[in-house]
PDB file of C-alpha atoms and ligand atoms in Angstrom:
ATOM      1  CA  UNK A   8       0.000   0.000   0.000  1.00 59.00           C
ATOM      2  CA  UNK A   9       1.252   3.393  -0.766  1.00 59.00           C
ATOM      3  CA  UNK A  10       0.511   6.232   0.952  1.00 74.00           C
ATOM      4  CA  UNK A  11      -1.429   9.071  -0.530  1.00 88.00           C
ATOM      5  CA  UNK A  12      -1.367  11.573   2.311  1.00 95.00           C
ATOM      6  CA  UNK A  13       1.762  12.735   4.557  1.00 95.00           C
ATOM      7  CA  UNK A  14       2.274  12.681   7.857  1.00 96.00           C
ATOM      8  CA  UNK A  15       1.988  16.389   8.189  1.00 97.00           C
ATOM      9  CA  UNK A  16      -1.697  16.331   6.900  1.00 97.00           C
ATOM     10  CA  UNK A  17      -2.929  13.559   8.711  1.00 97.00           C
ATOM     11  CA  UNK A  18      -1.262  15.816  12.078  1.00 97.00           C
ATOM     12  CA  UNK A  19      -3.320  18.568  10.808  1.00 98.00           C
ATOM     13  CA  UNK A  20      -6.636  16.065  10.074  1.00 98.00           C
ATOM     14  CA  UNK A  21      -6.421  14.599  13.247  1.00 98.00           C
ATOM     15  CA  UNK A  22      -5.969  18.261  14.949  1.00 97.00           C
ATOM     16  CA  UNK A  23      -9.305  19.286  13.660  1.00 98.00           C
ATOM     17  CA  UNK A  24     -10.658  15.968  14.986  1.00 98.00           C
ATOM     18  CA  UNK A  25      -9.059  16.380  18.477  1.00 97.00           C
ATOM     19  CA  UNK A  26     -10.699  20.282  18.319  1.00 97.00           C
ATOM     20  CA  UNK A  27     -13.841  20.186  16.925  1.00 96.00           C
ATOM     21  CA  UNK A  28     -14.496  15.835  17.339  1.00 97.00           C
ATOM     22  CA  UNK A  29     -15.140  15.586  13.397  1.00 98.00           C
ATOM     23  CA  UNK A  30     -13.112  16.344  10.502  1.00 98.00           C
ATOM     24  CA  UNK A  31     -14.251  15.934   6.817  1.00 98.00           C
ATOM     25  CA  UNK A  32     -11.559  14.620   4.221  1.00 98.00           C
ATOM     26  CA  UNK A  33     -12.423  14.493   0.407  1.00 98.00           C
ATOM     27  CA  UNK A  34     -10.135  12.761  -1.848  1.00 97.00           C
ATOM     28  CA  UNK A  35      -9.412  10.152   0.782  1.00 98.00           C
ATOM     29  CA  UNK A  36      -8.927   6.811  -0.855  1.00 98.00           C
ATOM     30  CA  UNK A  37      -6.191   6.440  -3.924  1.00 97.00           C
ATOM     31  CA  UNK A  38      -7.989   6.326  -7.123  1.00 96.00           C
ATOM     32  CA  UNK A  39      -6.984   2.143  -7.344  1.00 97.00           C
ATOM     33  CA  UNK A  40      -8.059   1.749  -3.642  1.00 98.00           C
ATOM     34  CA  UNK A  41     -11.505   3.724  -4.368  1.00 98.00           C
ATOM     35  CA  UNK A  42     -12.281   1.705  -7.912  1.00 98.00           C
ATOM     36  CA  UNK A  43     -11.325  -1.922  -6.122  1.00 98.00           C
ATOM     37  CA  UNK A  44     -13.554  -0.790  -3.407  1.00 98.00           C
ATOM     38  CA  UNK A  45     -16.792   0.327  -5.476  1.00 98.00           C
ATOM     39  CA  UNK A  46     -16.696  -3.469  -7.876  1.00 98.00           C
ATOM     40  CA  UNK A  47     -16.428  -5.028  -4.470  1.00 98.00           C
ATOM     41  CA  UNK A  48     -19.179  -3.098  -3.222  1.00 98.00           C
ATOM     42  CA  UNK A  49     -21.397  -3.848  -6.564  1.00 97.00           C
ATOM     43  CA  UNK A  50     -20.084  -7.371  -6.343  1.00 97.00           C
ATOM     44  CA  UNK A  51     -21.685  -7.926  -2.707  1.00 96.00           C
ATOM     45  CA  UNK A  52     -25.377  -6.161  -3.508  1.00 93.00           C
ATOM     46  CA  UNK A  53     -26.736  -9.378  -3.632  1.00 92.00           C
ATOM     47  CA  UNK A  54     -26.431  -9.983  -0.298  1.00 92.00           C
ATOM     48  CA  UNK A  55     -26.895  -6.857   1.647  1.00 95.00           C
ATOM     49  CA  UNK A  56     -29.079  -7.800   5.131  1.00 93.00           C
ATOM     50  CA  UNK A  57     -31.682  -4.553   6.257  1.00 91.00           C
ATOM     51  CA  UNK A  58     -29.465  -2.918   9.225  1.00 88.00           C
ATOM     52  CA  UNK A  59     -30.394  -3.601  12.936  1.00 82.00           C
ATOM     53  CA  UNK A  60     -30.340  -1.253  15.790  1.00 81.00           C
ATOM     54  CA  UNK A  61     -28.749  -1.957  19.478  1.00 74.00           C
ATOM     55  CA  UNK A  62     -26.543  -4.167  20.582  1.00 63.00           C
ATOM     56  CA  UNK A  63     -25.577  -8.115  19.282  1.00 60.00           C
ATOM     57  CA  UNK A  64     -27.816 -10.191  21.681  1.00 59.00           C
ATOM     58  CA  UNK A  65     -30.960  -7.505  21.688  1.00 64.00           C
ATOM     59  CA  UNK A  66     -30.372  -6.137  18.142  1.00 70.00           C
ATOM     60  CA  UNK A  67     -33.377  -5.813  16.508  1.00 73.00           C
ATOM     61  CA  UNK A  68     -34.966  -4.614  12.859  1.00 75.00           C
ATOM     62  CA  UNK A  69     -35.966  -1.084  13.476  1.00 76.00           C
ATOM     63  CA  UNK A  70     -37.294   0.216  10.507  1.00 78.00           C
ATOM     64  CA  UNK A  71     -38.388   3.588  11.472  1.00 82.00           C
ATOM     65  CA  UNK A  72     -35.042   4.642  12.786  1.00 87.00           C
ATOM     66  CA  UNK A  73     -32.775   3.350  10.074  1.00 89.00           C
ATOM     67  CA  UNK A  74     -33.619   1.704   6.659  1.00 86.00           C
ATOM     68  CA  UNK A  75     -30.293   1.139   4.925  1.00 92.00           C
ATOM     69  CA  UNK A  76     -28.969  -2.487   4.260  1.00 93.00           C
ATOM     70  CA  UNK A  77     -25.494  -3.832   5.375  1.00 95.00           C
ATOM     71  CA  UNK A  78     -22.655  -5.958   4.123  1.00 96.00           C
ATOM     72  CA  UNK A  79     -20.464  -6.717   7.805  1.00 96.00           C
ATOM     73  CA  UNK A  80     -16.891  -6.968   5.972  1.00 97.00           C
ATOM     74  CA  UNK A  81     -14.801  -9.964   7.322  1.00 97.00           C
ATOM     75  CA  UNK A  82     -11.038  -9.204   6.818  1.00 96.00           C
ATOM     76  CA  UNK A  83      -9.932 -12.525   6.478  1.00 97.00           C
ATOM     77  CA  UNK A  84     -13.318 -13.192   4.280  1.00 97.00           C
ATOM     78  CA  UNK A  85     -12.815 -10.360   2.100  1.00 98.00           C
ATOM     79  CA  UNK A  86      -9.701  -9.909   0.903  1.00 97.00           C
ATOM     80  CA  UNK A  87      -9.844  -8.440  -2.058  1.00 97.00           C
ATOM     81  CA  UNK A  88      -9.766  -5.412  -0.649  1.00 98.00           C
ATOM     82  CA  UNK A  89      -7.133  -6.011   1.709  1.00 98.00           C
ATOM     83  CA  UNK A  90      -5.603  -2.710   0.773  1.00 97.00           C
ATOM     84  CA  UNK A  91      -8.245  -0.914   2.629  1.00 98.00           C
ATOM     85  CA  UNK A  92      -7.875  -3.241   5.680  1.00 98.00           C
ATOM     86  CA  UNK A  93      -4.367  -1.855   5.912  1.00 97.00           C
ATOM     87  CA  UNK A  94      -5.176   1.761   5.705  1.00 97.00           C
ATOM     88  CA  UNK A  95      -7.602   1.325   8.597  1.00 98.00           C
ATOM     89  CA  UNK A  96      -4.798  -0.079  10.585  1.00 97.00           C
ATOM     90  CA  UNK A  97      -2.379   2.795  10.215  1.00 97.00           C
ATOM     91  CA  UNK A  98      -4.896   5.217  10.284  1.00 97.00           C
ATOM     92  CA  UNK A  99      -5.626   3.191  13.996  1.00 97.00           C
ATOM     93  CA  UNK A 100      -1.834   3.394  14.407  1.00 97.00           C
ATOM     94  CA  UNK A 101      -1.500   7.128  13.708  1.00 97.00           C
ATOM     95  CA  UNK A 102      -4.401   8.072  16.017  1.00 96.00           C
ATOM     96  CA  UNK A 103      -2.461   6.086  18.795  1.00 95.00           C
ATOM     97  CA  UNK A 104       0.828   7.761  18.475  1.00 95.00           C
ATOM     98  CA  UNK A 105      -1.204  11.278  18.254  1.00 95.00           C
ATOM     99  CA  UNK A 106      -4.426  11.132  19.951  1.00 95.00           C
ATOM    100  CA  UNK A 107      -3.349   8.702  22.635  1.00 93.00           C
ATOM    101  CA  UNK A 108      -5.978   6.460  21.803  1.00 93.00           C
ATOM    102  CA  UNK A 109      -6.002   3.097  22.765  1.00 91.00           C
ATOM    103  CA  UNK A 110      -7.342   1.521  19.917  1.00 95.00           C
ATOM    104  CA  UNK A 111      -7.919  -2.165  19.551  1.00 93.00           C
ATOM    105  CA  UNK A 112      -9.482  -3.721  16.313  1.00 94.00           C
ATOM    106  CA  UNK A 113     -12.217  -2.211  13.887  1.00 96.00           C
ATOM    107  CA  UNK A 114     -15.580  -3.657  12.404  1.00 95.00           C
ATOM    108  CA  UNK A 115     -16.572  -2.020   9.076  1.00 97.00           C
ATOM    109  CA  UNK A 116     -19.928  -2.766   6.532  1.00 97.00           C
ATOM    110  CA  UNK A 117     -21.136  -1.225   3.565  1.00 98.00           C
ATOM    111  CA  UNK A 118     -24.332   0.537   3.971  1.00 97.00           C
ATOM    112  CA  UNK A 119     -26.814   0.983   1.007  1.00 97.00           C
ATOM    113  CA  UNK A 120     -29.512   3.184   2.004  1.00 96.00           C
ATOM    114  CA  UNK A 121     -32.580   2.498  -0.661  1.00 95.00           C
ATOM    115  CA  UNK A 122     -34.293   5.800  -2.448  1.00 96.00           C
ATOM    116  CA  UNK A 123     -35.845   7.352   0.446  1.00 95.00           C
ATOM    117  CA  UNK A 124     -33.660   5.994   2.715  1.00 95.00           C
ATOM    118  CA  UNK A 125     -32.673   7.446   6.289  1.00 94.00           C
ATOM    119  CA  UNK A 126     -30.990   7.401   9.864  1.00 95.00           C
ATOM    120  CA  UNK A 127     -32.412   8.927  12.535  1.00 94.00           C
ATOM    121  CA  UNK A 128     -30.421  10.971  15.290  1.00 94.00           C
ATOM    122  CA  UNK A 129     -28.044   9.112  17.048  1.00 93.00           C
ATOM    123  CA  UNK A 130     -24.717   8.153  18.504  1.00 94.00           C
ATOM    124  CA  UNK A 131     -22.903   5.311  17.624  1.00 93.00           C
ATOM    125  CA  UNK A 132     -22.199   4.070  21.201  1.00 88.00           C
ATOM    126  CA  UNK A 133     -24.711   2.758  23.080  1.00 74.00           C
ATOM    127  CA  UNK A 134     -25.335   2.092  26.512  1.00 65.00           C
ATOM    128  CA  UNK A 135     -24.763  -1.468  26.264  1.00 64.00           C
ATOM    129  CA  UNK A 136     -22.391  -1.454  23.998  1.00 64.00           C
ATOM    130  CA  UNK A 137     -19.689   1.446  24.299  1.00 78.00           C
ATOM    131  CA  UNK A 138     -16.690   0.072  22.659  1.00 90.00           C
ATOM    132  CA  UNK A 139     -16.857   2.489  19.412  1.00 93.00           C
ATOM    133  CA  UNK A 140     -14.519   5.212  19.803  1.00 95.00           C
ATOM    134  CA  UNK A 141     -14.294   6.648  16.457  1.00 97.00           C
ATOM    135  CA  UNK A 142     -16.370   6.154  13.362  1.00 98.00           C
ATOM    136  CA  UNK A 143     -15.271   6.716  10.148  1.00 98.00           C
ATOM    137  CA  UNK A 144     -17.401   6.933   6.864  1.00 98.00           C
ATOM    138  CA  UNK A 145     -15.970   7.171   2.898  1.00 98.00           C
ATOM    139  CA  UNK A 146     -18.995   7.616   0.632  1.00 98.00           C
ATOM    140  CA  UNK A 147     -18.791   5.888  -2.776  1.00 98.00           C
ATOM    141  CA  UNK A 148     -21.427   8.002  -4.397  1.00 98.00           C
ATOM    142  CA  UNK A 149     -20.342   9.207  -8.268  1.00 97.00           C
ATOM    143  CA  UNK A 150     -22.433  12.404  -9.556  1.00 96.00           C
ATOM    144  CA  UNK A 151     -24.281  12.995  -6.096  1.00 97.00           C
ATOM    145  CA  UNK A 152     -25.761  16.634  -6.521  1.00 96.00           C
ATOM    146  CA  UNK A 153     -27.315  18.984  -3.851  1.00 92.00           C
ATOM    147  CA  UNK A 154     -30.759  18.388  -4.735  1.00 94.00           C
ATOM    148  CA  UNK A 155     -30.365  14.436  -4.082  1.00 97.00           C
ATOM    149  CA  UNK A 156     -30.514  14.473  -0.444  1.00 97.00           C
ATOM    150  CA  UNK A 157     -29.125  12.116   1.780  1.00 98.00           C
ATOM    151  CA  UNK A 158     -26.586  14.325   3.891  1.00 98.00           C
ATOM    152  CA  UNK A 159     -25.012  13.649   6.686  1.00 98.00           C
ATOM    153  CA  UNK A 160     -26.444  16.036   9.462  1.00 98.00           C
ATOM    154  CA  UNK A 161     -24.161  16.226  12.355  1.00 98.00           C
ATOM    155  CA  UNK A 162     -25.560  18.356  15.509  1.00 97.00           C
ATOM    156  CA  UNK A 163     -23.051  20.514  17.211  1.00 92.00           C
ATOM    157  CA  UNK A 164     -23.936  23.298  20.128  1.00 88.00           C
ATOM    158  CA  UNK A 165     -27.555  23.312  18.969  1.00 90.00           C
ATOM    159  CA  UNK A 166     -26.479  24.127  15.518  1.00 96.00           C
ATOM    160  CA  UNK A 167     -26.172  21.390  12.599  1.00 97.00           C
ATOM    161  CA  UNK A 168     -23.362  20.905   9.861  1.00 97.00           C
ATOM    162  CA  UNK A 169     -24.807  19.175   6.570  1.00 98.00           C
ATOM    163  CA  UNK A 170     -22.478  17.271   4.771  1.00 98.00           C
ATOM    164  CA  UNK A 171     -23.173  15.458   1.491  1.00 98.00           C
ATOM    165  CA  UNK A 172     -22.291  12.360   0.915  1.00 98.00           C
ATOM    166  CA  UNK A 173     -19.780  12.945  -2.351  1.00 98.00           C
ATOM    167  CA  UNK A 174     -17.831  10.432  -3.789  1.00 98.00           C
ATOM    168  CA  UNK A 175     -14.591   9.868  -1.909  1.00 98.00           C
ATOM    169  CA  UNK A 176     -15.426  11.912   0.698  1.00 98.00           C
ATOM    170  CA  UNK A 177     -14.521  10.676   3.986  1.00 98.00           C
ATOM    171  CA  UNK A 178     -15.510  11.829   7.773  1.00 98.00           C
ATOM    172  CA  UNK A 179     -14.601  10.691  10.493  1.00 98.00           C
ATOM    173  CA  UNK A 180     -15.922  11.764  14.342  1.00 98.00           C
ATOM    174  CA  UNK A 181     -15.999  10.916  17.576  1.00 97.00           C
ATOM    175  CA  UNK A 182     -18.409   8.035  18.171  1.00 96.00           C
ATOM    176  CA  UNK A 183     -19.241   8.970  22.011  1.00 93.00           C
ATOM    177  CA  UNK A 184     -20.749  12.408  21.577  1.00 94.00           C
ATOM    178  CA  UNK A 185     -21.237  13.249  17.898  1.00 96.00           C
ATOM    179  CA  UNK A 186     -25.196  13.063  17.506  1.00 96.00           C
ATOM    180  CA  UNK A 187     -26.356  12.436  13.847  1.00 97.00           C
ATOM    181  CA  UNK A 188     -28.450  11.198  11.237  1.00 97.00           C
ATOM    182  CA  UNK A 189     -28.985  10.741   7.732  1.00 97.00           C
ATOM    183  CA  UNK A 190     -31.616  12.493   5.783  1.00 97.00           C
ATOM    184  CA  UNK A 191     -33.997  10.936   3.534  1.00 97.00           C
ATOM    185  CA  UNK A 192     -31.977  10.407  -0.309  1.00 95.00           C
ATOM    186  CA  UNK A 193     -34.015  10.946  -3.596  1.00 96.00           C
ATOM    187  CA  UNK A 194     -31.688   7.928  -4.752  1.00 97.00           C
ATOM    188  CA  UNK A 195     -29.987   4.937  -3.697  1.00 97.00           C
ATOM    189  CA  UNK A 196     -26.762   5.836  -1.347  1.00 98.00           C
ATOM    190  CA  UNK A 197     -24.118   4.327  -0.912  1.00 98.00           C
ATOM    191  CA  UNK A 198     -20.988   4.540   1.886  1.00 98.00           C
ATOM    192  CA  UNK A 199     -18.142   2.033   3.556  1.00 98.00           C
ATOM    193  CA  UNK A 200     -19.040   2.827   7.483  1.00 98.00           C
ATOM    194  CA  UNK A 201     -17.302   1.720  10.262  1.00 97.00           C
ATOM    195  CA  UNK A 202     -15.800   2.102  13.990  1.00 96.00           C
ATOM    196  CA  UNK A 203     -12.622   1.899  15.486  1.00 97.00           C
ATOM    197  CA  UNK A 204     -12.591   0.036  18.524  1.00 95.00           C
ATOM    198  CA  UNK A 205     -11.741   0.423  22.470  1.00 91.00           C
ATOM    199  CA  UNK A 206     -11.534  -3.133  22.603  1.00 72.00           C
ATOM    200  CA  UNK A 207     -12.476  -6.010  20.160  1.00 65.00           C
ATOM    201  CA  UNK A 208     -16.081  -6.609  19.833  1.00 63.00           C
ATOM    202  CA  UNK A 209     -17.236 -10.301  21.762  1.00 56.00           C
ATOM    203  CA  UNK A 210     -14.895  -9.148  24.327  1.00 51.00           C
ATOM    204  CA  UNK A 211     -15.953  -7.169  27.453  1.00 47.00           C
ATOM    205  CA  UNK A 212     -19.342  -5.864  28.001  1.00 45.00           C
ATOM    206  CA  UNK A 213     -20.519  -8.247  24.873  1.00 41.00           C
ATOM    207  CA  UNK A 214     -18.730 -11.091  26.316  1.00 37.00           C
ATOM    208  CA  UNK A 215     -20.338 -11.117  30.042  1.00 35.00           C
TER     209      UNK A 215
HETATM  210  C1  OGA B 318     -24.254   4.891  10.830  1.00 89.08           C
HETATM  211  C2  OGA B 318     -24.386   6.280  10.315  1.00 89.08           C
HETATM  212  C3  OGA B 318     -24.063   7.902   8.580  1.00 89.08           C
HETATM  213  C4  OGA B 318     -23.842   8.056   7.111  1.00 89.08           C
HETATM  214  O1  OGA B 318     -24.172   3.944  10.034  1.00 89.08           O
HETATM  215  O2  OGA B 318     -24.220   4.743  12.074  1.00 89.08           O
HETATM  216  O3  OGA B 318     -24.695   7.134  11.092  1.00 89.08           O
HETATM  217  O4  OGA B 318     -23.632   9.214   6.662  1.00 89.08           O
HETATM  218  N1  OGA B 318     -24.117   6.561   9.019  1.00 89.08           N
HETATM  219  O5  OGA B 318     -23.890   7.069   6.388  1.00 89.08           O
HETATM  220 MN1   MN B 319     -24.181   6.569  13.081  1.00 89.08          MN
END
């Protein structure tokens, strides 16, 4: 894997995270990486499961808070795109050395929100299950235009930041205190979501 980004600007990326808890990236996979990653994506369609809410041994099917469809990525499983298993891991590395983070292990899935499509407001830890530090999103959406919906809406000191959901684009936020949701799409949508980990998921408060 080559890097496409220096050191100095993932300092400065993770700088804005450490200030302001989110920090928005565009241009964030290498054009190879980003093209793998899209035929893999159309390559799993098939077999995208409706998205559950809460945690592993109580998650349920909640249709009214979140309709998109999921593809849990297996790293062993899949690795045709192996490549983007070993950015995650120095981007978990990075964070370590500059955030202090202790960091340990990731779970990622493709999301595929259908035309009308949404997520309502929410953090990504729960009570039950607070092991997601950081979540990270890249959005894999070609020719996405203002009128199409589906933005990001992050809530910040009673005031919201809309971000759309552009191909490439990649944001990534503290998982503890970052409420958000996604707003209904005109068409389908398309992202690679996932969380870096306090500690590996099974183990802990899953594992009791
Ligand atoms: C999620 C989520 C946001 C997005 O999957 O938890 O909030 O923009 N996704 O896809
Ligand atoms: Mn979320």
């Amino acid at each position: 894997m080559h890097p496409k980004h220096s050191d100095e600007q993932w300092s400065t990326w993770f700088d804005t995270l450490a200030e302001n808890d989110f920090v928005l990236i565009d241009d964030f996979f290498p054009v190879t990486l980003l093209a793998v990653v899209r035929e893999f994506f159309q390559k799993q369609e098939t077999q995208f499961r409706p998205a559950k809410v809460g945690q592993a041994r109580i998650e349920q099917r909640v249709p009214e808070i979140r309709s998109d469809m999921t593809y849990w990525l297996d790293q062993q499983r899949d690795a045709e795109i192996n490549d983007f298993f070993l950015l995650v891991e120095d981007i978990m590395e990075r964070l370590k050395l500059e955030l202090f983070l202790s960091l340990q292990g990731f779970e990622f899935h493709f999301a595929l929100y259908p035309a009308g499509g949404f997520y309502k407001p929410h953090l990504d830890q729960f009570d039950a299950r607070s092991n997601r530090m950081i979540s990270v999103i890249i959005y894999l959406n070609e020719n996405w235009q203002p009128g199409d919906g589906g933005e990001l809406r992050i809530h910040k000191d009673s005031e919201f930041v809309d971000v759309q959901p552009l191909l490439n684009r990649a944001i990534i936020f503290r998982s503890d205190c970052i409420l958000h949701e996604v707003l209904p799409a005109s068409k389908p949508r398309r992202s690679l979501t996932g969380w870096l980990l306090k500690r590996p998921s099974g183990v802990g408060v899953l594992g009791i």
